[in-house]
Coordinates of C-alpha atoms and ligand atoms in Angstrom, one line a residue:
M180 CA -15.8 11.4 22.8
I181 CA -15.6 7.1 22.8
L182 CA -16.7 4.9 26.1
V183 CA -15.3 1.5 26.0
L184 CA -17.6 -0.6 28.0
S185 CA -16.9 -4.1 29.1
N186 CA -19.2 -6.4 28.4
E187 CA -20.4 -7.0 32.1
M188 CA -21.9 -4.2 32.6
P189 CA -25.3 -4.8 33.3
D190 CA -28.2 -3.4 30.7
E191 CA -30.1 -0.9 33.2
E192 CA -26.4 0.3 34.4
R193 CA -25.8 1.0 30.5
L194 CA -29.6 2.3 29.7
E195 CA -28.9 4.6 32.7
L196 CA -25.5 6.1 31.3
I197 CA -27.2 6.4 28.1
K198 CA -30.1 8.6 29.6
K199 CA -27.4 10.8 31.4
M200 CA -26.0 11.1 28.4
E201 CA -28.9 12.0 26.4
E202 CA -30.0 14.6 28.8
I203 CA -27.2 16.7 28.5
G204 CA -27.6 17.0 24.7
L205 CA -25.5 14.2 23.3
R206 CA -26.4 11.6 20.7
V207 CA -25.5 8.2 21.4
H208 CA -24.2 5.5 18.9
E209 CA -23.6 1.8 20.1
S210 CA -21.7 -0.7 18.4
Q211 CA -21.1 -3.9 19.8
G212 CA -17.7 -5.8 19.5
E213 CA -16.9 -9.1 20.1
R214 CA -14.9 -8.5 23.9
Y215 CA -16.6 -4.9 24.4
R216 CA -19.2 -2.4 23.5
L217 CA -18.4 1.4 22.4
L218 CA -20.7 4.1 23.1
G219 CA -20.3 6.9 20.7
L220 CA -20.6 10.0 22.3
I221 CA -21.8 12.8 19.4
G222 CA -21.7 16.3 20.5
N223 CA -20.4 18.7 22.7
T224 CA -18.7 16.8 25.3
S225 CA -16.6 19.4 26.7
T226 CA -19.4 19.3 29.8
I227 CA -19.0 16.2 30.9
D228 CA -17.3 15.7 34.2
R229 CA -14.5 13.6 33.3
N230 CA -14.4 12.2 37.2
R231 CA -17.6 10.9 37.3
L232 CA -17.5 8.7 34.1
N233 CA -13.8 7.6 35.5
A234 CA -15.6 6.3 38.8
I235 CA -18.2 3.7 36.8
R236 CA -16.4 0.8 37.3
H237 CA -17.3 -0.6 33.7
I238 CA -16.1 2.1 32.1
E239 CA -12.9 0.6 30.8
K240 CA -11.3 3.7 28.8
I241 CA -12.4 6.9 27.6
I242 CA -11.0 8.0 24.2
P243 CA -11.3 11.6 23.1
V244 CA -12.4 11.8 19.1
Q245 CA -10.4 15.0 17.8
E246 CA -12.0 14.8 14.3
S247 CA -15.1 16.4 13.3
Y248 CA -16.6 13.4 11.8
K249 CA -17.9 10.7 14.2
L250 CA -20.0 8.0 12.3
A251 CA -17.8 7.9 9.9
N252 CA -14.6 7.6 12.0
K253 CA -13.0 4.2 12.3
A254 CA -12.9 4.8 16.5
F255 CA -16.5 5.0 16.6
H256 CA -17.0 0.9 15.1
T257 CA -15.4 -2.4 16.9
K258 CA -14.9 -3.6 13.5
D259 CA -12.5 -2.3 11.0
S260 CA -14.3 -2.1 7.7
T261 CA -18.0 -1.9 7.2
I262 CA -19.3 -4.0 4.7
I263 CA -22.3 -3.0 2.4
D264 CA -24.4 -5.8 1.2
V265 CA -26.6 -5.4 -1.8
K266 CA -28.6 -8.5 -3.2
G267 CA -25.9 -10.4 -1.8
N268 CA -22.9 -8.3 -3.6
K269 CA -20.6 -6.8 -1.0
I270 CA -18.3 -4.0 -1.1
G271 CA -15.7 -3.7 1.4
G272 CA -13.5 -6.3 3.5
E273 CA -11.9 -8.8 1.5
N274 CA -14.3 -8.2 -1.5
I275 CA -13.4 -5.8 -4.5
A276 CA -16.4 -4.9 -6.2
L277 CA -16.3 -4.0 -9.5
I278 CA -19.1 -1.4 -10.6
A279 CA -19.4 -0.9 -14.5
G280 CA -21.0 0.6 -17.4
P281 CA -21.8 3.7 -19.7
C282 CA -21.4 7.1 -18.6
S283 CA -25.1 7.6 -19.4
V284 CA -28.2 5.4 -20.7
E285 CA -28.8 5.9 -24.2
S286 CA -31.1 3.0 -25.1
E287 CA -32.2 -0.7 -24.1
E288 CA -30.0 -2.5 -26.6
Q289 CA -27.1 -0.4 -25.3
I290 CA -27.8 -0.9 -21.6
V291 CA -28.6 -4.5 -22.0
S292 CA -26.0 -5.6 -23.9
I293 CA -23.2 -4.1 -21.9
A294 CA -25.1 -4.7 -19.0
K295 CA -24.7 -8.7 -20.4
D296 CA -20.6 -8.2 -21.5
I297 CA -19.6 -7.0 -18.1
K298 CA -21.3 -9.6 -15.9
K299 CA -19.6 -11.9 -18.3
S300 CA -16.1 -10.3 -17.0
G301 CA -17.5 -10.6 -13.2
A302 CA -18.6 -6.9 -12.6
K303 CA -21.0 -7.1 -9.5
F304 CA -23.1 -3.7 -10.3
L305 CA -24.3 -1.8 -13.7
R306 CA -23.6 1.8 -13.5
G307 CA -25.4 4.2 -15.6
G308 CA -26.1 7.8 -15.7
A309 CA -30.1 9.0 -16.5
F310 CA -29.9 12.6 -15.1
K311 CA -26.4 14.1 -16.3
P312 CA -24.4 17.1 -14.4
R313 CA -23.1 18.2 -17.7
T314 CA -20.7 21.1 -17.9
S315 CA -22.5 22.4 -20.8
P316 CA -26.5 23.2 -20.8
Y317 CA -26.6 22.4 -24.2
S318 CA -24.7 18.9 -24.0
F319 CA -27.0 15.8 -23.8
Q320 CA -28.3 15.8 -20.1
G321 CA -29.6 12.0 -20.0
L322 CA -32.5 10.8 -20.6
G323 CA -33.9 11.2 -17.3
S324 CA -36.9 8.6 -16.0
E325 CA -36.5 6.7 -19.1
G326 CA -33.5 6.1 -18.5
L327 CA -33.9 4.5 -14.8
D328 CA -36.6 2.2 -16.6
L329 CA -34.2 1.2 -19.2
L330 CA -31.6 0.5 -16.3
K331 CA -34.2 -1.5 -14.7
I332 CA -34.6 -3.6 -17.9
A333 CA -30.8 -4.2 -18.1
R334 CA -31.2 -5.1 -14.0
E335 CA -34.1 -7.9 -14.9
E336 CA -31.9 -9.2 -17.6
T337 CA -28.8 -9.9 -16.0
G338 CA -29.4 -9.6 -12.2
L339 CA -26.7 -6.8 -11.4
P340 CA -27.6 -4.4 -9.4
I341 CA -28.0 -0.8 -10.7
V342 CA -26.2 2.3 -9.6
S343 CA -27.3 5.6 -11.0
E344 CA -26.8 9.6 -9.8
I345 CA -29.1 11.9 -8.0
M346 CA -28.9 15.2 -8.7
S347 CA -31.7 16.8 -7.1
V348 CA -33.4 16.2 -4.0
R349 CA -36.7 16.3 -6.2
Y350 CA -35.9 12.8 -7.3
I351 CA -35.4 10.9 -3.9
D352 CA -38.3 8.8 -4.0
E353 CA -38.0 7.7 -7.7
F354 CA -34.5 6.8 -6.8
A355 CA -35.0 5.0 -3.8
E356 CA -38.1 3.3 -5.3
N357 CA -35.6 2.1 -8.4
V358 CA -31.9 2.3 -7.8
D359 CA -29.8 0.2 -5.7
I360 CA -27.4 2.0 -5.0
I361 CA -27.5 6.0 -5.1
Q362 CA -24.7 7.8 -6.4
V363 CA -23.9 11.1 -4.9
G364 CA -21.5 12.8 -8.2
A365 CA -18.7 15.0 -7.5
R366 CA -20.4 18.4 -7.9
N367 CA -22.9 17.4 -5.2
M368 CA -20.8 16.0 -3.1
Q369 CA -21.5 19.4 -0.6
N370 CA -25.1 19.5 -1.4
F371 CA -25.9 19.5 2.2
D372 CA -29.8 19.3 1.6
L373 CA -29.5 16.2 -0.7
L374 CA -27.4 14.4 1.6
K375 CA -29.7 15.4 4.6
E376 CA -32.5 13.7 2.6
L377 CA -30.3 10.5 1.3
G378 CA -29.6 10.2 5.3
E379 CA -33.3 9.0 5.6
L380 CA -33.2 6.3 3.2
K381 CA -31.6 2.8 3.7
T382 CA -30.2 2.9 0.5
P383 CA -26.4 2.8 -0.1
I384 CA -25.2 5.8 -1.2
L385 CA -21.9 6.1 -3.4
L386 CA -20.4 9.3 -2.2
K387 CA -17.7 10.9 -5.0
R388 CA -15.1 13.2 -3.9
G389 CA -15.8 17.0 -5.0
L390 CA -13.6 18.3 -7.5
S391 CA -11.7 20.3 -4.9
S392 CA -12.6 18.7 -2.1
T393 CA -10.2 17.5 1.0
I394 CA -10.5 14.2 2.3
D395 CA -11.9 15.7 5.8
E396 CA -14.2 17.6 3.4
L397 CA -15.6 14.3 1.9
L398 CA -15.5 12.5 4.9
M399 CA -17.8 15.3 6.5
S400 CA -20.3 14.8 3.9
A401 CA -20.2 11.1 4.4
E402 CA -21.2 12.3 7.9
Y403 CA -24.1 14.5 6.7
I404 CA -26.0 11.3 5.6
M405 CA -25.0 8.7 8.2
A406 CA -26.0 11.4 10.8
G407 CA -29.5 11.0 9.7
G408 CA -29.4 7.4 10.1
N409 CA -28.1 5.7 6.5
E410 CA -24.7 4.2 7.6
N411 CA -24.8 2.1 4.4
V412 CA -21.9 5.0 2.3
I413 CA -19.6 4.0 -0.2
L414 CA -16.6 6.8 -0.3
C415 CA -15.2 7.2 -4.0
E416 CA -11.9 8.9 -5.1
R417 CA -12.7 10.2 -8.8
G418 CA -9.4 12.3 -9.0
I419 CA -9.0 16.0 -8.1
R420 CA -8.4 19.4 -9.7
T421 CA -4.4 20.1 -9.6
F422 CA -2.5 22.4 -12.2
E423 CA -1.9 19.5 -14.2
T424 CA -3.8 19.4 -17.9
Q425 CA -2.8 16.5 -19.4
T426 CA -5.4 14.3 -17.4
R427 CA -9.0 15.4 -16.8
N428 CA -8.0 15.6 -13.4
T429 CA -5.1 14.0 -10.9
L430 CA -6.0 10.4 -9.6
D431 CA -5.1 11.0 -5.6
L432 CA -4.0 7.5 -4.9
S433 CA -2.6 8.3 -1.2
A434 CA -6.4 9.5 -0.5
I435 CA -7.3 5.4 -0.2
P436 CA -4.6 4.4 2.6
V437 CA -5.4 7.6 3.9
L438 CA -9.1 7.1 4.5
K439 CA -8.3 3.5 5.4
K440 CA -6.8 4.7 8.4
H441 CA -9.5 6.6 10.0
T442 CA -12.8 5.4 8.4
H443 CA -14.6 2.3 8.0
L444 CA -16.6 3.0 5.3
P445 CA -15.6 1.2 2.2
I446 CA -13.7 3.3 -0.6
I447 CA -13.6 2.5 -4.3
V448 CA -11.9 4.2 -7.3
D449 CA -13.2 6.0 -10.9
P450 CA -10.4 5.4 -12.9
S451 CA -12.2 6.7 -16.0
H452 CA -13.5 10.3 -14.3
A453 CA -9.7 10.5 -13.2
G454 CA -7.5 10.1 -16.0
G455 CA -10.0 11.2 -18.7
M456 CA -8.9 9.1 -21.7
W457 CA -9.5 4.9 -22.1
W458 CA -5.9 4.0 -22.3
L459 CA -5.6 5.2 -18.8
V460 CA -8.3 3.3 -17.3
E461 CA -5.9 0.2 -17.0
P462 CA -3.0 1.4 -15.1
L463 CA -5.1 3.8 -12.8
S464 CA -7.4 0.6 -11.8
K465 CA -4.5 -1.9 -11.5
A466 CA -3.0 1.0 -8.9
A467 CA -5.9 1.6 -7.1
V468 CA -6.3 -2.1 -6.5
A469 CA -2.7 -2.1 -5.2
V470 CA -3.0 0.7 -2.7
G471 CA -6.2 -1.2 -1.3
A472 CA -9.5 -0.2 -2.8
D473 CA -12.4 -1.7 -1.7
G474 CA -13.8 -1.2 -5.7
L475 CA -13.6 0.4 -9.2
I476 CA -16.5 2.3 -10.7
I477 CA -15.1 2.0 -14.6
E478 CA -17.1 3.6 -17.7
V479 CA -17.6 1.0 -20.4
H480 CA -19.3 1.7 -23.8
N481 CA -19.5 -0.7 -26.7
D482 CA -19.5 1.9 -28.7
P483 CA -17.0 4.5 -27.6
E484 CA -16.9 6.7 -30.6
N485 CA -20.5 7.2 -30.9
A486 CA -21.5 7.6 -27.0
K487 CA -23.3 10.5 -26.5
C488 CA -21.0 11.3 -23.2
D489 CA -17.6 10.4 -21.7
G490 CA -16.7 8.3 -25.1
Q491 CA -13.2 9.6 -24.5
Q492 CA -12.6 7.6 -21.4
S493 CA -14.7 4.5 -21.7
I494 CA -13.5 1.4 -22.3
V495 CA -14.8 -1.8 -24.7
P496 CA -16.0 -4.7 -23.0
E497 CA -13.4 -6.7 -24.6
R498 CA -10.9 -4.7 -22.5
F499 CA -12.9 -5.0 -19.5
D500 CA -12.8 -8.5 -20.0
T501 CA -8.7 -8.5 -20.3
L502 CA -8.5 -5.8 -17.3
T503 CA -10.8 -7.8 -15.0
K504 CA -8.1 -11.1 -15.3
Q505 CA -5.5 -8.7 -14.9
L506 CA -7.0 -7.3 -11.9
R507 CA -7.6 -10.5 -10.3
K508 CA -4.2 -11.4 -10.1
I509 CA -2.9 -8.6 -8.0
A510 CA -6.2 -9.2 -5.5
E511 CA -4.5 -12.8 -5.0
L512 CA -1.4 -11.1 -3.6
D513 CA -3.4 -9.7 -0.9
N514 CA -5.5 -12.4 -0.4
R515 CA -8.8 -10.3 -1.7
I516 CA -11.5 -11.5 -3.8
I517 CA -13.0 -10.1 -7.2
Ligands
LIG604 C1 -20.2 9.9 -13.5 O1 -20.1 8.9 -12.8 O2 -20.9 10.0 -14.6 C2 -19.6 11.2 -13.1 C3 -20.2 12.3 -13.9 O3 -18.7 11.4 -11.8 P1 -18.4 12.6 -11.6 O4 -19.3 13.2 -10.9 O5 -17.0 11.7 -10.8 O6 -17.9 13.7 -11.9
LIG605 MN1 -18.8 10.3 -17.2

């Protein structure tokens, strides 16, 4: 439930109201807008006496919220979209953020060279997997902590903030200390223990949609992180499992406008894991920007044929450069910036 309060409501009266709500077991989330203040009530609101609330002069409106996600819900916010600022690079609002880099960090030479190239083309963040969730235990599992160290070297050389995937609660401290955006992969979208721990941090979380998860399930996972106090969540559509076998996954383009309708959180698209082939990255990226995505996370490799992971879906830096130029034109149509 949301209480819309007039800005004229005296502080003591508002604090008293919050206290009463907390006494009946509700959590109260406040959001200040230009003309009014919102009190989002989280918990079992069925015990609230609506008549009493209606009698309070400064409550302008009482809005019931049916959805189970509250903090991620657009209705709980006075602003239409949340903008996440990472070292001056913004995700959300009119900004379209480009995150690029290899599936996995392989060597210093590889990651630094790719980082320099993507930066020249306009990428604002460097991605690179250090801990890899591979289907086979015999495949390359990533360089682990050494991979994070190499990402840090690339960050130092280019100034690009780094994005990397966490697979276990065991590494929370290491990631909190070293990584600018912590990625939760599709396979861990419903690892609720991990989500709860990430909720304790301030670091922005890039939450990928699970392989067979619904949009509501994705939002509930975001809610887990936000309920812990970390409201810096970036959602990511990366394709879902369908009966189609021609592509690695099916990119659910409608998820972007649907999510935009329900949540204020930024939504980015991963065309690489969606299509699973390098030649699909370009059309899927263009489509994602056209339907309103707040950014893209794209796999870029300087030697895809010898990549340790996902070379088939990685584009080379030259192609990434051409793609960004085309994406800028699409973004301009909507008065957005890359
Ligand atoms: C990745 O980004 O490297 C990755 C493994 O993605 P996903 O979790 O979407 O499969
Ligand atoms: Mn990959």
